[in-house]
Tab-separated table of C-alpha atoms and ligand atoms in Angstrom:
chain	number	residue	atom	x	y	z
A	1	MET	CA	8.840	-29.471	-63.304
A	2	SER	CA	5.273	-28.286	-63.569
A	3	GLU	CA	5.067	-24.481	-63.667
A	4	LEU	CA	1.959	-24.521	-61.548
A	5	LEU	CA	1.710	-25.394	-57.897
A	6	GLU	CA	0.706	-29.069	-57.814
A	7	LEU	CA	0.503	-30.030	-54.190
A	8	ALA	CA	0.206	-28.624	-50.662
A	9	VAL	CA	1.420	-30.858	-47.862
A	10	VAL	CA	-0.440	-29.995	-44.654
A	11	ILE	CA	1.336	-30.872	-41.428
A	12	PRO	CA	-0.587	-30.530	-38.162
A	13	THR	CA	1.846	-30.068	-35.294
A	14	PHE	CA	1.889	-29.829	-31.560
A	15	ASN	CA	5.319	-29.815	-29.909
A	16	GLU	CA	7.252	-31.191	-32.871
A	17	SER	CA	10.021	-28.566	-33.123
A	18	LYS	CA	12.818	-31.119	-33.481
A	19	ASN	CA	10.980	-32.947	-36.232
A	20	VAL	CA	10.261	-29.879	-38.383
A	21	PRO	CA	13.665	-29.520	-40.143
A	22	LEU	CA	13.936	-33.300	-40.561
A	23	LEU	CA	10.517	-33.498	-42.178
A	24	VAL	CA	11.150	-30.583	-44.549
A	25	ALA	CA	14.402	-32.229	-45.692
A	26	LYS	CA	12.577	-35.511	-46.263
A	27	LEU	CA	9.788	-33.786	-48.225
A	28	ASP	CA	12.372	-31.963	-50.297
A	29	ALA	CA	14.016	-35.252	-51.219
A	30	ALA	CA	10.793	-37.192	-51.798
A	31	LEU	CA	9.114	-34.502	-53.892
A	32	ALA	CA	12.127	-33.540	-56.004
A	33	GLY	CA	10.942	-32.361	-59.425
A	34	ARG	CA	7.409	-31.571	-58.198
A	35	ASN	CA	5.944	-28.146	-57.521
A	36	TRP	CA	4.829	-28.271	-53.884
A	37	GLU	CA	4.449	-26.275	-50.712
A	38	ALA	CA	4.294	-27.310	-47.072
A	39	ILE	CA	1.878	-25.764	-44.578
A	40	PHE	CA	2.557	-26.341	-40.896
A	41	VAL	CA	-0.571	-25.821	-38.818
A	42	ASP	CA	0.647	-25.377	-35.296
A	43	ASP	CA	-1.525	-24.852	-32.228
A	44	ASN	CA	0.898	-22.439	-30.609
A	45	SER	CA	3.161	-25.224	-29.311
A	46	PRO	CA	5.129	-24.160	-26.246
A	47	ASP	CA	8.284	-25.787	-27.678
A	48	GLY	CA	8.480	-23.244	-30.497
A	49	THR	CA	7.441	-25.505	-33.387
A	50	ALA	CA	6.008	-22.546	-35.318
A	51	ASP	CA	9.267	-20.604	-34.961
A	52	ALA	CA	11.224	-23.609	-36.177
A	53	ALA	CA	9.038	-23.766	-39.296
A	54	ARG	CA	9.229	-19.999	-39.883
A	55	ALA	CA	13.024	-20.134	-39.651
A	56	ILE	CA	12.991	-22.501	-42.621
A	57	GLY	CA	10.265	-20.514	-44.394
A	58	ARG	CA	12.443	-17.413	-44.486
A	59	ARG	CA	14.953	-19.261	-46.608
A	60	ASP	CA	12.507	-21.493	-48.443
A	61	PRO	CA	9.168	-19.831	-49.305
A	62	ARG	CA	7.644	-23.234	-50.035
A	63	VAL	CA	7.379	-23.620	-46.254
A	64	ARG	CA	4.465	-21.764	-44.656
A	65	VAL	CA	3.040	-21.602	-41.163
A	66	ILE	CA	-0.424	-21.159	-39.720
A	67	GLN	CA	-0.116	-20.498	-36.010
A	68	ARG	CA	-3.407	-20.901	-34.177
A	69	ILE	CA	-3.791	-19.210	-30.805
A	70	GLY	CA	-6.092	-20.527	-28.097
A	71	ARG	CA	-7.250	-23.553	-30.086
A	72	ARG	CA	-6.428	-27.223	-30.105
A	73	GLY	CA	-7.464	-30.094	-32.315
A	74	LEU	CA	-5.943	-32.228	-34.997
A	75	SER	CA	-8.965	-32.382	-37.311
A	76	SER	CA	-9.666	-28.676	-37.295
A	77	ALA	CA	-5.950	-27.954	-37.844
A	78	CYS	CA	-5.928	-30.205	-40.927
A	79	ILE	CA	-9.062	-28.575	-42.304
A	80	GLU	CA	-7.647	-25.084	-41.888
A	81	GLY	CA	-4.411	-26.056	-43.577
A	82	MET	CA	-6.196	-27.740	-46.481
A	83	CYS	CA	-8.334	-24.644	-47.044
A	84	ALA	CA	-5.312	-22.312	-46.988
A	85	THR	CA	-3.708	-23.199	-50.303
A	86	ALA	CA	-4.100	-22.477	-53.997
A	87	ALA	CA	-2.843	-25.974	-54.885
A	88	PRO	CA	-5.408	-28.282	-56.531
A	89	VAL	CA	-4.340	-31.257	-54.431
A	90	VAL	CA	-3.606	-31.442	-50.698
A	91	ALA	CA	-1.952	-34.095	-48.571
A	92	VAL	CA	-2.071	-34.495	-44.805
A	93	ILE	CA	0.935	-36.022	-43.099
A	94	ASP	CA	1.936	-36.212	-39.416
A	95	GLY	CA	4.756	-33.958	-38.314
A	96	ASP	CA	6.538	-36.679	-36.327
A	97	LEU	CA	8.031	-38.618	-39.277
A	98	GLN	CA	5.823	-41.666	-38.572
A	99	HIS	CA	4.257	-41.473	-42.027
A	100	ASP	CA	6.304	-42.500	-45.027
A	101	GLU	CA	6.641	-39.392	-47.204
A	102	THR	CA	8.325	-41.361	-49.994
A	103	ILE	CA	4.925	-42.530	-51.264
A	104	LEU	CA	3.695	-38.934	-51.782
A	105	PRO	CA	4.789	-38.832	-55.473
A	106	LYS	CA	2.951	-42.107	-56.132
A	107	MET	CA	-0.161	-40.677	-54.497
A	108	LEU	CA	0.072	-37.518	-56.606
A	109	ASP	CA	0.651	-39.519	-59.804
A	110	ALA	CA	-2.463	-41.566	-59.113
A	111	LEU	CA	-4.636	-38.466	-58.675
A	112	GLN	CA	-3.171	-36.768	-61.729
A	113	ALA	CA	-3.604	-39.867	-63.893
A	114	ASP	CA	-7.233	-40.572	-63.004
A	115	GLU	CA	-9.602	-37.622	-62.851
A	116	THR	CA	-12.361	-39.679	-61.296
A	117	LEU	CA	-10.226	-40.537	-58.299
A	118	ASP	CA	-10.991	-38.368	-55.242
A	119	VAL	CA	-8.608	-39.492	-52.548
A	120	VAL	CA	-5.502	-41.658	-52.105
A	121	ILE	CA	-4.994	-43.127	-48.651
A	122	GLY	CA	-1.802	-44.364	-47.063
A	123	SER	CA	-2.722	-47.672	-45.441
A	124	ARG	CA	-0.921	-49.745	-42.837
A	125	PHE	CA	-3.230	-52.678	-43.418
A	126	VAL	CA	-2.968	-53.532	-47.111
A	127	ASP	CA	-0.302	-55.834	-48.509
A	128	GLY	CA	3.093	-54.226	-48.058
A	129	GLY	CA	1.994	-51.974	-45.180
A	130	GLY	CA	2.695	-52.322	-41.449
A	131	THR	CA	2.337	-50.806	-38.001
A	132	GLY	CA	6.008	-50.742	-37.025
A	133	ASP	CA	6.630	-51.092	-33.306
A	134	TRP	CA	3.010	-51.184	-32.116
A	135	ASP	CA	2.436	-53.528	-29.181
A	136	SER	CA	-0.525	-55.916	-29.176
A	137	ASP	CA	-2.515	-53.507	-26.992
A	138	ARG	CA	-2.329	-50.684	-29.513
A	139	VAL	CA	-3.061	-53.079	-32.393
A	140	ALA	CA	-6.180	-54.272	-30.546
A	141	LYS	CA	-7.355	-50.721	-29.813
A	142	SER	CA	-6.836	-49.694	-33.405
A	143	ALA	CA	-8.745	-52.762	-34.633
A	144	PHE	CA	-11.623	-51.887	-32.305
A	145	ALA	CA	-11.704	-48.277	-33.539
A	146	THR	CA	-11.680	-49.522	-37.148
A	147	LYS	CA	-14.586	-51.847	-36.408
A	148	LEU	CA	-16.559	-49.005	-34.831
A	149	SER	CA	-15.923	-46.803	-37.827
A	150	ARG	CA	-17.630	-49.402	-40.022
A	151	GLN	CA	-20.876	-48.377	-38.356
A	152	VAL	CA	-20.715	-44.998	-40.040
A	153	LEU	CA	-18.575	-45.709	-43.066
A	154	LYS	CA	-20.083	-47.468	-46.039
A	155	ALA	CA	-16.793	-47.777	-47.913
A	156	ASP	CA	-14.567	-50.775	-47.348
A	157	LEU	CA	-11.454	-48.970	-46.129
A	158	SER	CA	-8.639	-51.033	-44.679
A	159	ASP	CA	-7.258	-48.156	-42.602
A	160	PRO	CA	-9.928	-45.527	-41.921
A	161	MET	CA	-7.886	-44.286	-38.949
A	162	SER	CA	-5.041	-43.331	-41.243
A	163	GLY	CA	-3.942	-39.738	-40.838
A	164	PHE	CA	-1.979	-39.922	-44.066
A	165	PHE	CA	-3.810	-39.202	-47.317
A	166	MET	CA	-4.030	-36.996	-50.372
A	167	ILE	CA	-7.247	-35.465	-51.674
A	168	ARG	CA	-8.467	-32.884	-54.179
A	169	ALA	CA	-8.593	-29.504	-52.438
A	170	GLY	CA	-11.965	-28.570	-53.949
A	171	ILE	CA	-13.617	-31.576	-52.297
A	172	VAL	CA	-12.366	-30.464	-48.902
A	173	ARG	CA	-13.589	-26.908	-49.427
A	174	ASP	CA	-17.037	-28.179	-50.436
A	175	LEU	CA	-17.258	-30.535	-47.471
A	176	THR	CA	-15.885	-28.241	-44.798
A	177	PRO	CA	-19.279	-26.844	-43.719
A	178	HIS	CA	-20.508	-30.418	-43.107
A	179	LEU	CA	-17.560	-31.713	-41.101
A	180	ASN	CA	-17.815	-32.114	-37.371
A	181	ALA	CA	-14.067	-31.443	-36.906
A	182	ILE	CA	-13.969	-33.115	-33.509
A	183	GLY	CA	-10.830	-34.913	-32.427
A	184	PHE	CA	-8.336	-36.912	-34.417
A	185	LYS	CA	-9.877	-38.642	-37.386
A	186	ILE	CA	-10.111	-36.200	-40.230
A	187	LEU	CA	-10.104	-38.824	-43.000
A	188	LEU	CA	-13.129	-40.572	-41.484
A	189	ASP	CA	-14.848	-37.229	-41.176
A	190	LEU	CA	-14.280	-36.428	-44.863
A	191	MET	CA	-15.344	-39.870	-46.070
A	192	THR	CA	-18.554	-39.925	-44.016
A	193	GLY	CA	-19.355	-36.246	-44.530
A	194	SER	CA	-19.462	-36.504	-48.311
A	195	PRO	CA	-22.954	-36.821	-49.803
A	196	ARG	CA	-21.588	-39.066	-52.584
A	197	PRO	CA	-19.187	-41.933	-51.928
A	198	LEU	CA	-15.623	-40.756	-52.567
A	199	LYS	CA	-13.588	-42.856	-54.966
A	200	PHE	CA	-10.443	-43.926	-53.174
A	201	LEU	CA	-7.223	-45.819	-53.700
A	202	GLU	CA	-5.089	-47.298	-50.937
A	203	LEU	CA	-1.307	-47.424	-51.060
A	204	PRO	CA	0.703	-49.351	-48.475
A	205	TYR	CA	3.201	-47.805	-46.080
A	206	THR	CA	4.825	-48.833	-42.834
A	207	PHE	CA	4.175	-46.704	-39.769
A	208	ARG	CA	7.547	-45.547	-38.476
A	209	VAL	CA	8.672	-45.385	-34.876
A	210	ARG	CA	8.562	-41.916	-33.358
A	211	THR	CA	12.053	-40.818	-32.308
A	212	GLU	CA	11.496	-37.195	-31.191
A	213	GLY	CA	8.684	-35.716	-29.087
A	214	GLU	CA	5.726	-37.693	-27.801
A	215	SER	CA	2.320	-38.930	-28.930
A	216	LYS	CA	-0.747	-36.828	-28.100
A	217	LEU	CA	-3.133	-39.735	-28.365
A	218	ASP	CA	-4.712	-40.012	-24.932
A	219	HIS	CA	-8.003	-40.845	-23.255
A	220	VAL	CA	-9.564	-37.547	-24.169
A	221	VAL	CA	-8.735	-38.178	-27.812
A	222	ALA	CA	-10.288	-41.638	-27.537
A	223	MET	CA	-13.412	-40.114	-26.032
A	224	GLU	CA	-13.592	-37.535	-28.790
A	225	TYR	CA	-13.418	-40.345	-31.312
A	226	LEU	CA	-16.431	-42.036	-29.734
A	227	ILE	CA	-18.251	-38.695	-29.714
A	228	ALA	CA	-17.517	-38.200	-33.401
A	229	ILE	CA	-18.911	-41.664	-34.225
A	230	TYR	CA	-22.015	-40.992	-32.123
A	231	ASP	CA	-22.452	-37.675	-33.904
A	232	ARG	CA	-22.421	-39.315	-37.316
A	233	MET	CA	-24.876	-42.021	-36.211
A	234	PHE	CA	-27.429	-40.192	-34.069
A	235	GLY	CA	-26.314	-36.555	-34.036
A	236	ARG	CA	-29.212	-35.481	-36.170
A	237	ILE	CA	-31.791	-36.949	-33.812
A	238	ILE	CA	-30.202	-36.063	-30.488
A	239	PRO	CA	-27.290	-33.614	-30.805
A	240	VAL	CA	-24.141	-34.902	-29.202
A	241	ARG	CA	-23.819	-31.975	-26.819
A	242	PHE	CA	-27.339	-32.441	-25.542
A	243	ALA	CA	-26.729	-36.166	-25.060
A	244	MET	CA	-23.618	-35.437	-23.007
A	245	PHE	CA	-25.340	-32.708	-21.040
A	246	SER	CA	-28.216	-35.077	-20.191
A	247	ALA	CA	-25.906	-37.951	-19.224
A	248	ILE	CA	-24.014	-35.599	-16.910
A	249	GLY	CA	-27.355	-34.393	-15.539
A	250	ALA	CA	-28.248	-37.992	-14.665
A	251	LEU	CA	-24.936	-38.357	-12.829
A	252	GLY	CA	-25.774	-35.126	-11.001
A	253	ALA	CA	-29.019	-36.673	-9.771
A	254	LEU	CA	-26.995	-39.542	-8.345
A	255	VAL	CA	-24.659	-37.109	-6.587
A	256	HIS	CA	-27.706	-35.329	-5.184
A	257	PHE	CA	-28.937	-38.550	-3.541
A	258	LEU	CA	-25.490	-39.490	-2.272
A	259	VAL	CA	-25.209	-36.141	-0.475
A	260	LEU	CA	-28.806	-35.837	0.651
A	261	GLY	CA	-29.041	-39.361	2.118
A	262	PRO	CA	-26.387	-39.155	4.852
A	263	LEU	CA	-27.012	-35.468	5.681
A	264	PHE	CA	-30.673	-36.078	6.344
A	265	LYS	CA	-30.644	-39.656	7.648
A	266	GLU	CA	-27.868	-39.004	10.143
A	267	GLY	CA	-29.901	-36.095	11.441
A	268	ILE	CA	-27.193	-33.562	10.552
A	269	LEU	CA	-29.572	-31.240	8.723
A	270	SER	CA	-33.319	-30.797	8.286
A	271	PHE	CA	-34.732	-32.172	5.028
A	272	LEU	CA	-35.008	-28.676	3.557
A	273	TRP	CA	-31.390	-27.763	4.338
A	274	ALA	CA	-30.075	-31.162	3.298
A	275	THR	CA	-31.874	-30.722	-0.031
A	276	ILE	CA	-30.412	-27.261	-0.543
A	277	VAL	CA	-26.875	-28.486	0.160
A	278	ALA	CA	-27.341	-31.552	-2.078
A	279	THR	CA	-28.671	-29.355	-4.891
A	280	VAL	CA	-25.727	-26.960	-4.745
A	281	VAL	CA	-23.228	-29.835	-4.654
A	282	ALA	CA	-24.917	-31.561	-7.606
A	283	MET	CA	-25.076	-28.349	-9.645
A	284	THR	CA	-21.425	-27.611	-8.930
A	285	PHE	CA	-20.482	-31.151	-9.937
A	286	ASN	CA	-22.485	-30.777	-13.162
A	287	PHE	CA	-21.009	-27.387	-13.919
A	288	PHE	CA	-17.417	-28.602	-13.732
A	289	LEU	CA	-18.086	-31.808	-15.638
A	290	ASN	CA	-19.890	-29.952	-18.424
A	291	ASN	CA	-17.111	-27.403	-18.522
A	292	ALA	CA	-14.505	-30.151	-18.925
A	293	LEU	CA	-16.418	-32.369	-21.373
A	294	THR	CA	-19.535	-30.959	-23.028
A	295	TYR	CA	-17.985	-27.546	-23.584
A	296	ARG	CA	-14.367	-28.635	-23.826
A	297	ASP	CA	-13.865	-26.463	-26.896
A	298	SER	CA	-15.056	-23.290	-25.149
A	299	ARG	CA	-13.950	-24.203	-21.649
A	300	LEU	CA	-14.044	-21.493	-18.977
A	301	LYS	CA	-10.762	-20.939	-17.210
A	302	GLY	CA	-9.472	-18.761	-14.373
A	303	ALA	CA	-11.213	-17.827	-11.130
A	304	LYS	CA	-13.425	-15.058	-12.535
A	305	GLN	CA	-14.689	-16.946	-15.584
A	306	LEU	CA	-15.283	-20.042	-13.495
A	307	PHE	CA	-17.140	-18.159	-10.767
A	308	ASP	CA	-19.360	-16.281	-13.243
A	309	GLY	CA	-19.991	-19.498	-15.149
A	310	TRP	CA	-20.841	-21.394	-11.996
A	311	LEU	CA	-23.221	-18.663	-10.847
A	312	THR	CA	-25.126	-18.425	-14.149
A	313	PHE	CA	-25.245	-22.215	-14.341
A	314	CYS	CA	-26.786	-22.449	-10.862
A	315	LEU	CA	-29.306	-19.704	-11.674
A	316	VAL	CA	-30.343	-21.354	-14.930
A	317	CYS	CA	-30.678	-24.765	-13.274
A	318	SER	CA	-32.683	-23.357	-10.365
A	319	VAL	CA	-35.244	-21.994	-12.790
A	320	GLY	CA	-35.100	-25.382	-14.553
A	321	ALA	CA	-35.897	-27.112	-11.260
A	322	VAL	CA	-38.942	-24.895	-10.687
A	323	ALA	CA	-40.086	-25.621	-14.251
A	324	ASN	CA	-39.602	-29.330	-13.604
A	325	ILE	CA	-41.826	-29.251	-10.530
A	326	GLY	CA	-44.390	-27.024	-12.240
A	327	VAL	CA	-44.741	-29.222	-15.309
A	328	ALA	CA	-44.826	-32.468	-13.307
A	329	ALA	CA	-47.455	-31.104	-10.891
A	330	PHE	CA	-49.530	-29.729	-13.755
A	331	LEU	CA	-49.550	-33.050	-15.635
A	332	TYR	CA	-50.060	-35.277	-12.617
A	333	ASP	CA	-53.493	-36.826	-12.638
A	334	ALA	CA	-54.261	-38.560	-9.343
A	335	LYS	CA	-57.066	-40.681	-10.767
A	336	ALA	CA	-55.006	-42.093	-13.635
A	337	ASP	CA	-51.940	-42.312	-11.377
A	338	THR	CA	-49.572	-40.802	-13.957
A	339	TRP	CA	-46.785	-40.021	-11.512
A	340	ALA	CA	-43.940	-41.591	-13.501
A	341	LEU	CA	-44.931	-40.023	-16.814
A	342	SER	CA	-45.481	-36.642	-15.196
A	343	ALA	CA	-42.095	-36.813	-13.521
A	344	LEU	CA	-40.406	-37.753	-16.818
A	345	ALA	CA	-42.071	-34.879	-18.643
A	346	GLY	CA	-40.901	-32.487	-15.921
A	347	ILE	CA	-37.345	-33.805	-16.194
A	348	ALA	CA	-37.385	-33.520	-19.993
A	349	VAL	CA	-38.590	-29.916	-19.910
A	350	SER	CA	-35.988	-28.876	-17.355
A	351	ALA	CA	-33.207	-30.702	-19.230
A	352	VAL	CA	-33.961	-28.816	-22.444
A	353	TRP	CA	-34.283	-25.556	-20.515
A	354	ASN	CA	-31.014	-26.048	-18.634
A	355	TYR	CA	-29.194	-27.059	-21.795
A	356	ALA	CA	-30.459	-24.237	-23.982
A	357	LEU	CA	-29.938	-21.478	-21.442
A	358	SER	CA	-26.650	-22.588	-19.940
A	359	SER	CA	-25.183	-23.069	-23.400
A	360	ARG	CA	-26.077	-19.439	-24.141
A	361	PHE	CA	-25.436	-17.710	-20.820
A	362	THR	CA	-22.767	-19.858	-19.180
A	363	TRP	CA	-20.649	-20.911	-22.145
A	364	GLY	CA	-21.558	-18.037	-24.444
A	365	ARG	CA	-22.574	-20.157	-27.442
A	366	TYR	CA	-25.292	-19.118	-29.866
B	401	GDP	N1	-2.206	-28.681	-34.750
B	401	GDP	C1	-2.317	-29.765	-33.954
B	401	GDP	N2	-1.601	-30.877	-34.210
B	401	GDP	C2	-1.737	-31.934	-33.390
B	401	GDP	C3	-2.610	-31.943	-32.276
B	401	GDP	N3	-2.534	-33.160	-31.669
B	401	GDP	C4	-1.627	-33.870	-32.363
B	401	GDP	N4	-1.122	-33.140	-33.405
B	401	GDP	C5	-0.145	-33.542	-34.421
B	401	GDP	O1	-0.721	-34.582	-35.187
B	401	GDP	C6	0.249	-35.552	-35.552
B	401	GDP	C7	-0.139	-36.943	-35.021
B	401	GDP	O2	-0.194	-36.912	-33.609
B	401	GDP	P1	0.449	-38.043	-32.701
B	401	GDP	O3	0.324	-37.543	-31.304
B	401	GDP	O4	1.806	-38.404	-33.192
B	401	GDP	O5	-0.579	-39.248	-32.897
B	401	GDP	P2	-0.215	-40.806	-33.025
B	401	GDP	O6	0.823	-40.942	-34.106
B	401	GDP	O7	-1.525	-41.434	-33.388
B	401	GDP	O8	0.304	-41.194	-31.674
B	401	GDP	C8	1.568	-35.032	-34.992
B	401	GDP	O9	2.217	-34.296	-36.001
B	401	GDP	C9	1.130	-34.120	-33.864
B	401	GDP	O10	2.086	-33.122	-33.591
B	401	GDP	C10	-3.373	-30.747	-32.031
B	401	GDP	O11	-4.171	-30.652	-31.110
B	401	GDP	N5	-3.198	-29.706	-32.908
B	402	MG	MG1	2.552	-39.987	-34.215
């Protein structure tokens, strides 16, 4: 066996306590004769996954744990794990036994035999691979996600959604500052974040059926995937957060009209009061939507945080509204009839204002 540490296996986990001992036993068997360590990166799972891993680590120092408090996210967990080892090569494997650990030695051999090779990817879609028990719906969704990824990925990968791969640790450390770390697809992030095309090899495996715990792939994860793709395509021109903030702002305008219309038309309130009510409703709607989506990663929680956030958001947006009117009125030229352009300019100025200030004062980002 090599005297030096050869490989770190990074295992992102959320509520996988029952799978932890099974996976360690499988790694131990698969990697017999190799010098390896396993790093569980657990986002403080309520089911005690981190404790389960530590219990093994006390007996077997090859097993380590990073327990993250107050944070969630598969990609960022993988990145942290990959940066927390002295091993020259790192692998990422799911903690739910769905990935086939028996190909790890083959992956390591390939990287050790060819210095020019950067990454070895476990693929379900090359000859000899498979997706196990997936129904046609999940196969279709995965195919769609793969197709989308082609928009940002120049390399011809058969399984860019694979969460099972092995890569040189130095490459990850170099790329980390350029990764967007949103959501699920860390491999895609690494491949598209690299300034030079990474040389890759694909090895087949069959996706196993999950027997313990449950999948965390949900609609939010799907949305984060779309955001990550957008970010790689247009993020430099219009940052993804600003795009989301503006889209939510447009929805807020719709809410404004939906509230204002009936209140005023039915004669319930005067136009001034109907406008004030509609504005407060729209701002509240925007605040909660931005809190849940745009600023998901620094979401405000609890009555006090939410109230303070709501108040600063309303203050910022009120100033934004005044700026909107001011700019539009200033630019409006009656002779040239520039009403639409003036209105657009006003909206643009207030959108940037609202975004910049609420991001700082409401969600505390710098
Ligand atoms: N640290 C961490 N791990 C996660 C998170 N979400 C999922 N995982 C782990 O990532 C792996 C793959 O997730 P899974 O839900 O099985 O995805 P699926 O196989 O695509 O359905 C599993 O080991 C999960 O426990 C997360 O937010 N943080
Ligand atoms: Mg899984």
